[in-house]
Coordinates of N, CA and C in Angstrom, one line a residue:
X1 N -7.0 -0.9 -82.5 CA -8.0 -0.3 -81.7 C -7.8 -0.6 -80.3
X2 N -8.1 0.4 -79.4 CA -7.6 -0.3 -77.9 C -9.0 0.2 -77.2
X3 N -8.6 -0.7 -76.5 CA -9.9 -1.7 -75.4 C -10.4 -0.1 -74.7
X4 N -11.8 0.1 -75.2 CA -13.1 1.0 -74.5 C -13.3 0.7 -73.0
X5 N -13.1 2.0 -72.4 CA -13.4 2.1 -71.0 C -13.9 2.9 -70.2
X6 N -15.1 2.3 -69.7 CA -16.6 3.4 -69.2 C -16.3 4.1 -68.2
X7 N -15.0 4.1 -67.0 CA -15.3 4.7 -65.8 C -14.4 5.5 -65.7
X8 N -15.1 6.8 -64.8 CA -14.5 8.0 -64.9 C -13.1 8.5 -64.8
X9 N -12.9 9.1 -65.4 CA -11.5 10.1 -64.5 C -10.9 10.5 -63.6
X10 N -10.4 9.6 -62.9 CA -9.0 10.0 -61.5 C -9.3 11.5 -61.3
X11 N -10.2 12.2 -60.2 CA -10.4 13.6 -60.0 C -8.9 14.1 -59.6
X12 N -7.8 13.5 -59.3 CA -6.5 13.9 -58.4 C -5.8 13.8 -59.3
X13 N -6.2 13.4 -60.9 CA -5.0 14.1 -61.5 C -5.6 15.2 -62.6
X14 N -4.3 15.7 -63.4 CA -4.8 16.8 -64.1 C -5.5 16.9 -65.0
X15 N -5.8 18.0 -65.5 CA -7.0 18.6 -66.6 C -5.7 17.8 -67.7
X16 N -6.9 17.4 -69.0 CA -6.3 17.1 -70.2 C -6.7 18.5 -71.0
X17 N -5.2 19.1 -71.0 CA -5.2 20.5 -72.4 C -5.4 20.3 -73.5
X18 N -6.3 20.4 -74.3 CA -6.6 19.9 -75.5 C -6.1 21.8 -76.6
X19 N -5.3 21.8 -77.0 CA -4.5 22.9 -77.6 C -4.4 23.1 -79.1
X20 N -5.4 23.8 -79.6 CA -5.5 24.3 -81.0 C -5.9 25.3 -81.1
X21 N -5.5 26.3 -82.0 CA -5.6 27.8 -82.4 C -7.6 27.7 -83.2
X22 N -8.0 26.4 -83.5 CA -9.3 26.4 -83.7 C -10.4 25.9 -83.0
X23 N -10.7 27.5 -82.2 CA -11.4 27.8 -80.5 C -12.7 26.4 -80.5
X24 N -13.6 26.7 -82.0 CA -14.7 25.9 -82.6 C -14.1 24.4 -82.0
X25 N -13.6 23.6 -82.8 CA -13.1 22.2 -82.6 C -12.3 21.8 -81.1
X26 N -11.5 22.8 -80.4 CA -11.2 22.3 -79.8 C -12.1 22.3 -78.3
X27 N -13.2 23.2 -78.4 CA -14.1 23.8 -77.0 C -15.6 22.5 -77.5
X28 N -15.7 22.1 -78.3 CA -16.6 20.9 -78.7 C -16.4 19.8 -78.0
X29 N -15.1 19.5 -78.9 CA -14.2 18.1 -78.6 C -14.0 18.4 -76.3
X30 N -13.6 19.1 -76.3 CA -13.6 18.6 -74.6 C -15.3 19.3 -73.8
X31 N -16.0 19.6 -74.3 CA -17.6 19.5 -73.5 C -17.9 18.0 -74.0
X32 N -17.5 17.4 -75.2 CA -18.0 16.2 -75.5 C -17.5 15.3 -74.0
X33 N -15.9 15.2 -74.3 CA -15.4 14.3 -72.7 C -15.7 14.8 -71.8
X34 N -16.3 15.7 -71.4 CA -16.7 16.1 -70.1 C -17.8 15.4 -69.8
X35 N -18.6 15.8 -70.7 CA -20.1 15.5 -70.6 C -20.3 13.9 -70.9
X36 N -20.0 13.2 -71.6 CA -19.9 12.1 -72.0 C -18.9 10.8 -71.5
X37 N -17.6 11.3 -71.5 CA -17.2 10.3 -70.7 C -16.4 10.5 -69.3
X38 N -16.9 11.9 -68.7 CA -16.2 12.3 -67.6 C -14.9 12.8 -67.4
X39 N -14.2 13.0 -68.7 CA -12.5 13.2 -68.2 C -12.9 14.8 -68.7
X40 N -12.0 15.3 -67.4 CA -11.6 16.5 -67.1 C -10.9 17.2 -68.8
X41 N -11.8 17.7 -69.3 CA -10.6 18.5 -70.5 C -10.8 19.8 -70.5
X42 N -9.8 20.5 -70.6 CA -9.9 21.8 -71.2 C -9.5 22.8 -72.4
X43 N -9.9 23.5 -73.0 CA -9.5 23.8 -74.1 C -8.5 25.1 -73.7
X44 N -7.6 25.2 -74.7 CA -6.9 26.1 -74.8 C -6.2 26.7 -76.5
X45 N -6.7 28.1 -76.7 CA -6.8 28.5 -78.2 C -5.5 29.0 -77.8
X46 N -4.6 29.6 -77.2 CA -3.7 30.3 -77.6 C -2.2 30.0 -76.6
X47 N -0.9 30.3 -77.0 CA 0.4 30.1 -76.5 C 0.5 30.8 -75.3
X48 N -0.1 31.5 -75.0 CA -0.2 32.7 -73.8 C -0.7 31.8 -73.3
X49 N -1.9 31.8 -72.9 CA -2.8 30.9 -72.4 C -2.2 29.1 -71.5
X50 N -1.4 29.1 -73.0 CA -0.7 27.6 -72.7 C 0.2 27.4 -71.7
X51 N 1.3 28.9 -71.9 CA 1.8 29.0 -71.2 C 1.7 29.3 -69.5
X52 N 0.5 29.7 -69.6 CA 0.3 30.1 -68.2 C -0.4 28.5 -67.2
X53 N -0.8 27.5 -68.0 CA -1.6 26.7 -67.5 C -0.1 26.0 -67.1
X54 N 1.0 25.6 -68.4 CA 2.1 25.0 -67.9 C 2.6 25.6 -66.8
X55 N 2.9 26.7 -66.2 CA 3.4 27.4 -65.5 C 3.0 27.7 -63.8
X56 N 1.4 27.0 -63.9 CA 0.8 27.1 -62.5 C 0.9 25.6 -62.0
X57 N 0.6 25.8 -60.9 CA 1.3 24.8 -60.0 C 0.2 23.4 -59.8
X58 N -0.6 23.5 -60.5 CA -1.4 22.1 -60.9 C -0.8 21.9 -62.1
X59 N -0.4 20.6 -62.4 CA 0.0 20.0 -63.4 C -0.9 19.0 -64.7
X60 N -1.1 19.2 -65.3 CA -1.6 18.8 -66.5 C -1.3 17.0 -66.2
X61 N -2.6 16.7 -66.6 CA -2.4 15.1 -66.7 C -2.2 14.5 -68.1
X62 N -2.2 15.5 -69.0 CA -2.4 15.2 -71.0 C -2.4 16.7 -71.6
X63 N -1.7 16.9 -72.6 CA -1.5 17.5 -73.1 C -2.0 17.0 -74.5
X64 N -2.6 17.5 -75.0 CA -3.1 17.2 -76.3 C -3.4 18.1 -77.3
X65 N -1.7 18.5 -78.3 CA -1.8 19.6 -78.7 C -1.6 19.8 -80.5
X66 N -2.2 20.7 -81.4 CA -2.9 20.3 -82.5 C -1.4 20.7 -82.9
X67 N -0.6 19.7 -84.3 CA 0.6 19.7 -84.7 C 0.2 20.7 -85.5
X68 N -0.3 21.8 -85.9 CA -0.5 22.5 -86.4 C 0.1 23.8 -85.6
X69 N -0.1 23.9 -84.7 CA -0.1 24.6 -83.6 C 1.3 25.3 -83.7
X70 N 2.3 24.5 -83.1 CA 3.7 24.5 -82.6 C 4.7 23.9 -84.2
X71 N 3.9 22.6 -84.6 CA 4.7 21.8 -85.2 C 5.9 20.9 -84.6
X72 N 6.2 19.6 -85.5 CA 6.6 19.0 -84.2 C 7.9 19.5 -84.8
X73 N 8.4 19.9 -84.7 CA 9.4 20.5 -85.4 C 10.5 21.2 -84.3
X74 N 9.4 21.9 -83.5 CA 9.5 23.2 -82.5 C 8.9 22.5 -81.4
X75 N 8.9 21.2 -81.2 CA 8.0 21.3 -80.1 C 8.2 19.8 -79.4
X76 N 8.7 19.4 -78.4 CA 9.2 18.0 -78.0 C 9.1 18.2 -76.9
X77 N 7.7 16.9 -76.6 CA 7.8 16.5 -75.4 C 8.3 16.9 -74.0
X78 N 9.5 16.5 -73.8 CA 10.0 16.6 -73.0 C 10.2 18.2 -72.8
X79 N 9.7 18.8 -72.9 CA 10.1 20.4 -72.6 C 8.8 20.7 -71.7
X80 N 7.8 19.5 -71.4 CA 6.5 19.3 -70.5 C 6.9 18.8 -69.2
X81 N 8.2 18.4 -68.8 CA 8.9 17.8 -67.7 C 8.3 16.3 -68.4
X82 N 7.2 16.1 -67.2 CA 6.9 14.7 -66.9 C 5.4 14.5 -67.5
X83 N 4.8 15.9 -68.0 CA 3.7 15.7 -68.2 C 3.5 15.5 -69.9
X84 N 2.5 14.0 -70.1 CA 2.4 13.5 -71.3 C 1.8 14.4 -72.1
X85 N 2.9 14.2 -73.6 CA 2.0 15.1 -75.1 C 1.8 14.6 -75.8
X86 N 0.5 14.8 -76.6 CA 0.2 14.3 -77.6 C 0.0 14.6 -78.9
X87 N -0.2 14.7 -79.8 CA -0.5 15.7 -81.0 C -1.9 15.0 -81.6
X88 N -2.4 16.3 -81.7 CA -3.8 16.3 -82.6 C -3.4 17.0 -83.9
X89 N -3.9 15.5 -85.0 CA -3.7 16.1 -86.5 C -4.4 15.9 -87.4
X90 N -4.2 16.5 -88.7 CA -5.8 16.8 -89.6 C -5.9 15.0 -90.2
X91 N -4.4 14.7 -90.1 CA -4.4 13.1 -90.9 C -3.2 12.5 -90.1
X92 N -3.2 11.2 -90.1 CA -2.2 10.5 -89.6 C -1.0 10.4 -90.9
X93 N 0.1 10.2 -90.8 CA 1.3 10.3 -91.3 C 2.5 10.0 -91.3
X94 N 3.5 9.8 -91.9 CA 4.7 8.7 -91.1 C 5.5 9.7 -90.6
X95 N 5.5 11.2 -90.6 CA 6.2 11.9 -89.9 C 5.5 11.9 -88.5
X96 N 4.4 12.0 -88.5 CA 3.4 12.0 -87.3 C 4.0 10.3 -86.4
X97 N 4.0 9.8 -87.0 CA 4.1 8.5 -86.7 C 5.5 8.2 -85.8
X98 N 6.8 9.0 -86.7 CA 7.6 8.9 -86.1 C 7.5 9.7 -85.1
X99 N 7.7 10.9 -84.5 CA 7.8 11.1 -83.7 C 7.3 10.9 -82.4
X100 N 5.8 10.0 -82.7 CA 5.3 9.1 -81.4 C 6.5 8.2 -81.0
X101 N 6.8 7.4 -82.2 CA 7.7 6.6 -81.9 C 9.2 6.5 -81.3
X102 N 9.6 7.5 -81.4 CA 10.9 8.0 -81.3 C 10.9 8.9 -79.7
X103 N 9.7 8.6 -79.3 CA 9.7 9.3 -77.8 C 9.8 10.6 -77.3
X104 N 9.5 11.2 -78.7 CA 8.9 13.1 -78.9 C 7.6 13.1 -77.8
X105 N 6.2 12.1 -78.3 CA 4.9 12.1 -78.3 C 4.8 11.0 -77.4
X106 N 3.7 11.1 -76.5 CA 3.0 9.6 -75.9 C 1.7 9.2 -77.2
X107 N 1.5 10.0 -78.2 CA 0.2 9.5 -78.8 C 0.4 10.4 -79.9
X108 N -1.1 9.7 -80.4 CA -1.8 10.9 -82.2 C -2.7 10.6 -82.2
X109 N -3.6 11.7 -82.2 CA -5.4 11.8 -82.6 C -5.1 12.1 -83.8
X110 N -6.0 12.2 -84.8 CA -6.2 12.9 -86.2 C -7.7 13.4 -85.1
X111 N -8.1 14.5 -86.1 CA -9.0 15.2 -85.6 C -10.5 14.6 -86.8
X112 N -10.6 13.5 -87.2 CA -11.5 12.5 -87.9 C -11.7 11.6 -86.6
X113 N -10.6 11.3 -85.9 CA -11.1 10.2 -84.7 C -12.7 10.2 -83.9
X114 N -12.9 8.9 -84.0 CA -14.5 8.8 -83.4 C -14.3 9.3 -82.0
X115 N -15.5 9.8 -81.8 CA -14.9 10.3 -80.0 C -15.1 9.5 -79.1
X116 N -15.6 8.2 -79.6 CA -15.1 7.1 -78.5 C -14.0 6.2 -78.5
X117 N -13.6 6.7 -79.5 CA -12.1 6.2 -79.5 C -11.2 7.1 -78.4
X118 N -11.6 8.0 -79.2 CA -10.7 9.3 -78.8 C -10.6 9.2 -77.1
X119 N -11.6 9.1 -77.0 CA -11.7 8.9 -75.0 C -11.0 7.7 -74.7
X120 N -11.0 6.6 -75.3 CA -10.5 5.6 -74.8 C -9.2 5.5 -75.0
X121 N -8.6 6.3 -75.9 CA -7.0 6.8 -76.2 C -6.6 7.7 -75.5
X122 N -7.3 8.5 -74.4 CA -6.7 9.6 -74.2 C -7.0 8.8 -72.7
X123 N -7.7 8.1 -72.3 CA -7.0 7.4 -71.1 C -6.3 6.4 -71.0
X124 N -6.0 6.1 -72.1 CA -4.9 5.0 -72.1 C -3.2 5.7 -72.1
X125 N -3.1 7.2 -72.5 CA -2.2 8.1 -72.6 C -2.1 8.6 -70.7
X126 N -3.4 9.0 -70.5 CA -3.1 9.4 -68.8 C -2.4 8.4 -67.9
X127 N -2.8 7.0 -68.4 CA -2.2 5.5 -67.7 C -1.0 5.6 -67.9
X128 N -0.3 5.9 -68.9 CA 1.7 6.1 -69.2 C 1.7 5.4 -70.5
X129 N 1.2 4.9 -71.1 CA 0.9 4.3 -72.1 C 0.7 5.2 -73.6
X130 N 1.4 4.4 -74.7 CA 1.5 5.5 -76.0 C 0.3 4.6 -76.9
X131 N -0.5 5.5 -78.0 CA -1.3 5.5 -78.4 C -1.1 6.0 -80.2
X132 N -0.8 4.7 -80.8 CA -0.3 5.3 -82.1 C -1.2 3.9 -83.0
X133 N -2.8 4.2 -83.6 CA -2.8 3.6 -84.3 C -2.8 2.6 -85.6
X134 N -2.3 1.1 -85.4 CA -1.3 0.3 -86.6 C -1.9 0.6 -87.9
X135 N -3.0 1.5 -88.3 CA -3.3 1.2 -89.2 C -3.5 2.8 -89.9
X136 N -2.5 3.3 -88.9 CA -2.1 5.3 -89.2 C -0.8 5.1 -89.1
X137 N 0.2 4.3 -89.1 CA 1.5 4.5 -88.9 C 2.1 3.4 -89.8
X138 N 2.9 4.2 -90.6 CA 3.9 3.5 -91.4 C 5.4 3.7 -91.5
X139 N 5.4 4.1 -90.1 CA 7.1 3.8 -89.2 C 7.1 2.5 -88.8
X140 N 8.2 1.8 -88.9 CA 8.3 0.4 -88.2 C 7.7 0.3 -87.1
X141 N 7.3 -1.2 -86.5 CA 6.1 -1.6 -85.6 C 7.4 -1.5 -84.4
X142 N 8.7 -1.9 -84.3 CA 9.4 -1.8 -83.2 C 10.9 -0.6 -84.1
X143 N 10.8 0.2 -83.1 CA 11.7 1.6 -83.3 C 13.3 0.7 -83.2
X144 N 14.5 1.7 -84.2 CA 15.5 1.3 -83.8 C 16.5 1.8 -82.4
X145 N 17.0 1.6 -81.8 CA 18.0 2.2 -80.6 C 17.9 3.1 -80.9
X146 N 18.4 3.9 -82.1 CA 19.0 5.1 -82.2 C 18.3 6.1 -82.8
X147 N 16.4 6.0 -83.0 CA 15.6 6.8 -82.9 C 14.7 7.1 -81.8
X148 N 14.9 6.2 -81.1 CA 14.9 6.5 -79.6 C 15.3 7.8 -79.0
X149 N 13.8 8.4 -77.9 CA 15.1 9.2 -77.0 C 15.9 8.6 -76.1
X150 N 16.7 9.8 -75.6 CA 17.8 9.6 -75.0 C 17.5 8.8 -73.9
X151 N 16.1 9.7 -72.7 CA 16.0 8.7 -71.9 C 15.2 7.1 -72.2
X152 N 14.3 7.3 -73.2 CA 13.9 5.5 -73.1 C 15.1 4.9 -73.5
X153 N 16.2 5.6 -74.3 CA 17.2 4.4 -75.1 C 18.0 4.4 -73.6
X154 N 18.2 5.3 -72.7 CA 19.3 4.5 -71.6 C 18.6 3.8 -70.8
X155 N 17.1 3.9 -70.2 CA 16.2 3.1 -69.9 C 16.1 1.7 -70.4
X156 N 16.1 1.2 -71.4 CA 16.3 0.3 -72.1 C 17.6 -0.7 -72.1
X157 N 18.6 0.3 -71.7 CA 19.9 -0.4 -72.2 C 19.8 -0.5 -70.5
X158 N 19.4 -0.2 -69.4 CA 19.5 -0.4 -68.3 C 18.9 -1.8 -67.8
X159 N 17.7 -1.9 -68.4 CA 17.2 -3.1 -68.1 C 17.8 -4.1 -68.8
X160 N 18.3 -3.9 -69.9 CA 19.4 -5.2 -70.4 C 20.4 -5.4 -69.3
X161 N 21.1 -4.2 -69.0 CA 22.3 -4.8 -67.9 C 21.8 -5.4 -66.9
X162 N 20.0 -5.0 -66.5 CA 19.9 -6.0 -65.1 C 19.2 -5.3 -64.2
X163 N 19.0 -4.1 -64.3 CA 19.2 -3.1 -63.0 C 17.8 -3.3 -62.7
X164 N 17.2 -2.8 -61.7 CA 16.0 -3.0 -61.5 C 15.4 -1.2 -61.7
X165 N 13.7 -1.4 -61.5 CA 13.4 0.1 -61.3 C 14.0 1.1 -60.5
X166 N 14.3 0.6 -59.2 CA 14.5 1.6 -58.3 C 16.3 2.3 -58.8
X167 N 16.9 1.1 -59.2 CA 18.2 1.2 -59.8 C 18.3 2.2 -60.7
X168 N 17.9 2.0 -62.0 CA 17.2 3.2 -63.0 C 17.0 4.4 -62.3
X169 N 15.7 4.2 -61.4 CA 15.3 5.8 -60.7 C 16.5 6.7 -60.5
X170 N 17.9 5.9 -59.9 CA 18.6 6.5 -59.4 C 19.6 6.9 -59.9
X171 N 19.8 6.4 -61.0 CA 21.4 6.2 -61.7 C 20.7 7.6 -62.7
X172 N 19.2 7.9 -63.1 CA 18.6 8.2 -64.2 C 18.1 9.7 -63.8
X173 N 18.1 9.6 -62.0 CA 17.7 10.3 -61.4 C 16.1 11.0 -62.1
X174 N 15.5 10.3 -62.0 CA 13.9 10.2 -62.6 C 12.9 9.8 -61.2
X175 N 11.5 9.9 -61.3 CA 10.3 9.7 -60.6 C 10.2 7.9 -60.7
X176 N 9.4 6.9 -60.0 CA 9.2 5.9 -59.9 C 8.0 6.1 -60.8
X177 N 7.3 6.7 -61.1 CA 6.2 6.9 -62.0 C 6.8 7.0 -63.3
X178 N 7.6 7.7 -63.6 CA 7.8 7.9 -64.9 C 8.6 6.6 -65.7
X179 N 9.3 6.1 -64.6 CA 10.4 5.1 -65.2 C 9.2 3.8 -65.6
X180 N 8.2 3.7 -64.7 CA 7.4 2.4 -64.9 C 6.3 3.2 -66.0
X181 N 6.3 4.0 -66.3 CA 5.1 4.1 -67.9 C 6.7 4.6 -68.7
X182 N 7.9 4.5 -68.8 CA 8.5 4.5 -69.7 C 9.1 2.8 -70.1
X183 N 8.9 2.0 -69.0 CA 8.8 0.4 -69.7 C 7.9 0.3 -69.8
X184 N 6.6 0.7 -69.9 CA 5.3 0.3 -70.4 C 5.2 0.5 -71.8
X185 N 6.0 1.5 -71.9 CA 5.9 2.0 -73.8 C 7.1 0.8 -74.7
X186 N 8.1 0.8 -73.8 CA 9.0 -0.4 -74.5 C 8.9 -1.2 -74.5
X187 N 7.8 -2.3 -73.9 CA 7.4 -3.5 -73.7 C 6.2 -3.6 -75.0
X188 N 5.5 -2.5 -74.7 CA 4.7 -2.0 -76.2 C 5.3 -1.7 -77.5
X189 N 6.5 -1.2 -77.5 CA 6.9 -0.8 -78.6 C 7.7 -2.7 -79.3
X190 N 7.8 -2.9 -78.2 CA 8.8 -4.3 -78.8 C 7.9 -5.3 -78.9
X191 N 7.0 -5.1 -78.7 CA 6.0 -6.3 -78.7 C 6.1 -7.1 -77.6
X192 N 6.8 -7.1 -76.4 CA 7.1 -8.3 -75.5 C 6.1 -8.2 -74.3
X193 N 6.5 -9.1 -73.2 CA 5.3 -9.3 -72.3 C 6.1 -8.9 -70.8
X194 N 7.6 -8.8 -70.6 CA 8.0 -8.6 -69.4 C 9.0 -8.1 -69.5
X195 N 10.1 -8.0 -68.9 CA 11.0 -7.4 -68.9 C 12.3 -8.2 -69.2
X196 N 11.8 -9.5 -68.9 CA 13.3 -10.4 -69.6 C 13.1 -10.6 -70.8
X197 N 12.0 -10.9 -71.6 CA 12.1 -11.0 -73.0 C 12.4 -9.5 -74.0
X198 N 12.1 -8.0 -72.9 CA 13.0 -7.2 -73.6 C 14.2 -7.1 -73.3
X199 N 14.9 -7.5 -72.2 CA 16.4 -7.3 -72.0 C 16.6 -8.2 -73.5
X200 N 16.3 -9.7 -73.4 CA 16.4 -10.2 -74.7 C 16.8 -9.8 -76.0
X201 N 15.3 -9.0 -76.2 CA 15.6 -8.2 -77.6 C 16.3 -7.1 -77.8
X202 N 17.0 -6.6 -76.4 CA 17.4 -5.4 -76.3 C 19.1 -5.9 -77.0
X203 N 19.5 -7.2 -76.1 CA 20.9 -7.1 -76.2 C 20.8 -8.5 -77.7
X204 N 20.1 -8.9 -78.3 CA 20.1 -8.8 -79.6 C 20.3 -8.1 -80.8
X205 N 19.9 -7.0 -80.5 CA 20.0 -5.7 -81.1 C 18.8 -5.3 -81.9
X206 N 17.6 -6.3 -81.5 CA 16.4 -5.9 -82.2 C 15.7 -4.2 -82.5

């Protein structure tokens, strides 16, 4: 369960797209966070629709899109550039699970989640931070190297050799924003507290 947080939504960053073909659940679910805990959501029923919101020049702060939808199958992350995805699903699952894990997903709602959870996961997703909970996932608690994506697994192997952030930024040619919430997920994923005890576990081969 992660730590409930009462204050509002960063107005300067983007609307959280909350994305499912069911208009009902998903036009509920964001008047609730609006109204209730302040974060900017919007619904979106259709791929048209979707498309055009990715396409205009305000950028989405959350993506939060129903695996039903797309499927994760068809549908990875990274094709959002820099902006975080999540999947909303009817049940948690170890396919669901892995692909949070393996750096498809920043997160997983089941669409059962209490909606004060739910709020307090979907700002912990806007922070850079992934959101997969231990007691919905039956993928290992720390991922191997080689289900990793490409970029956390060279991100990873960079901070074993030493390099610092800015270093990374450049060799990786990435944002300073993105590279520090992509060690925020491997410091989480590995269980560690800093960056030397993941270089650690990195060139252990944990």
């Amino acid at each position: 369960m992660v730590a409930m947080m009462e204050t509002e939504s960063d107005p300067a960053r983007g609307p959280v797209l909350i994305v499912s073909p069911e208009a009902t659940v998903v036009e509920a679910l964001a008047a609730c966070l609006n109204d209730a805990y302040g974060i900017n959501a919007q619904p979106v029923c259709s791929a048209a629709d979707l498309g055009r919101r990715i396409e205009s020049r305000r950028r989405a702060g959350l993506i939060l899109i129903d695996s039903q939808f797309l499927g994760t199958d068809t549908l990875d992350g990274g094709l959002m550039g820099e902006t975080p995805v999540a999947l909303l699903t009817d049940h948690a699952d170890a396919e669901t699970s892995a692909a949070v894990l393996d750096g498809r997903f920043c997160g997983a709602l089941t669409k059962a989640t209490p909606l004060r959870t739910a709020a307090a996961a979907i700002r912990l997703m806007l922070g850079g931070d992934v959101y997969l909970r231990e007691n919905d996932a039956r993928a290992p608690a720390v991922p191997g190297k080689t289900a990793m994506s490409e970029r956390r697994s060279a991100i990873g192997a960079l901070i074993a050799a030493g390099r610092s952030n800015r270093q990374i930024q450049e060799e990786l040619s990435l944002s300073a924003s993105l590279v520090a919430a992509e060690i925020r997920v491997l410091l989480r994923l590995f269980g560690v507290r800093n960056r030397t005890e993941l270089a650690m576990r990195w060139r252990d081969g944990a």
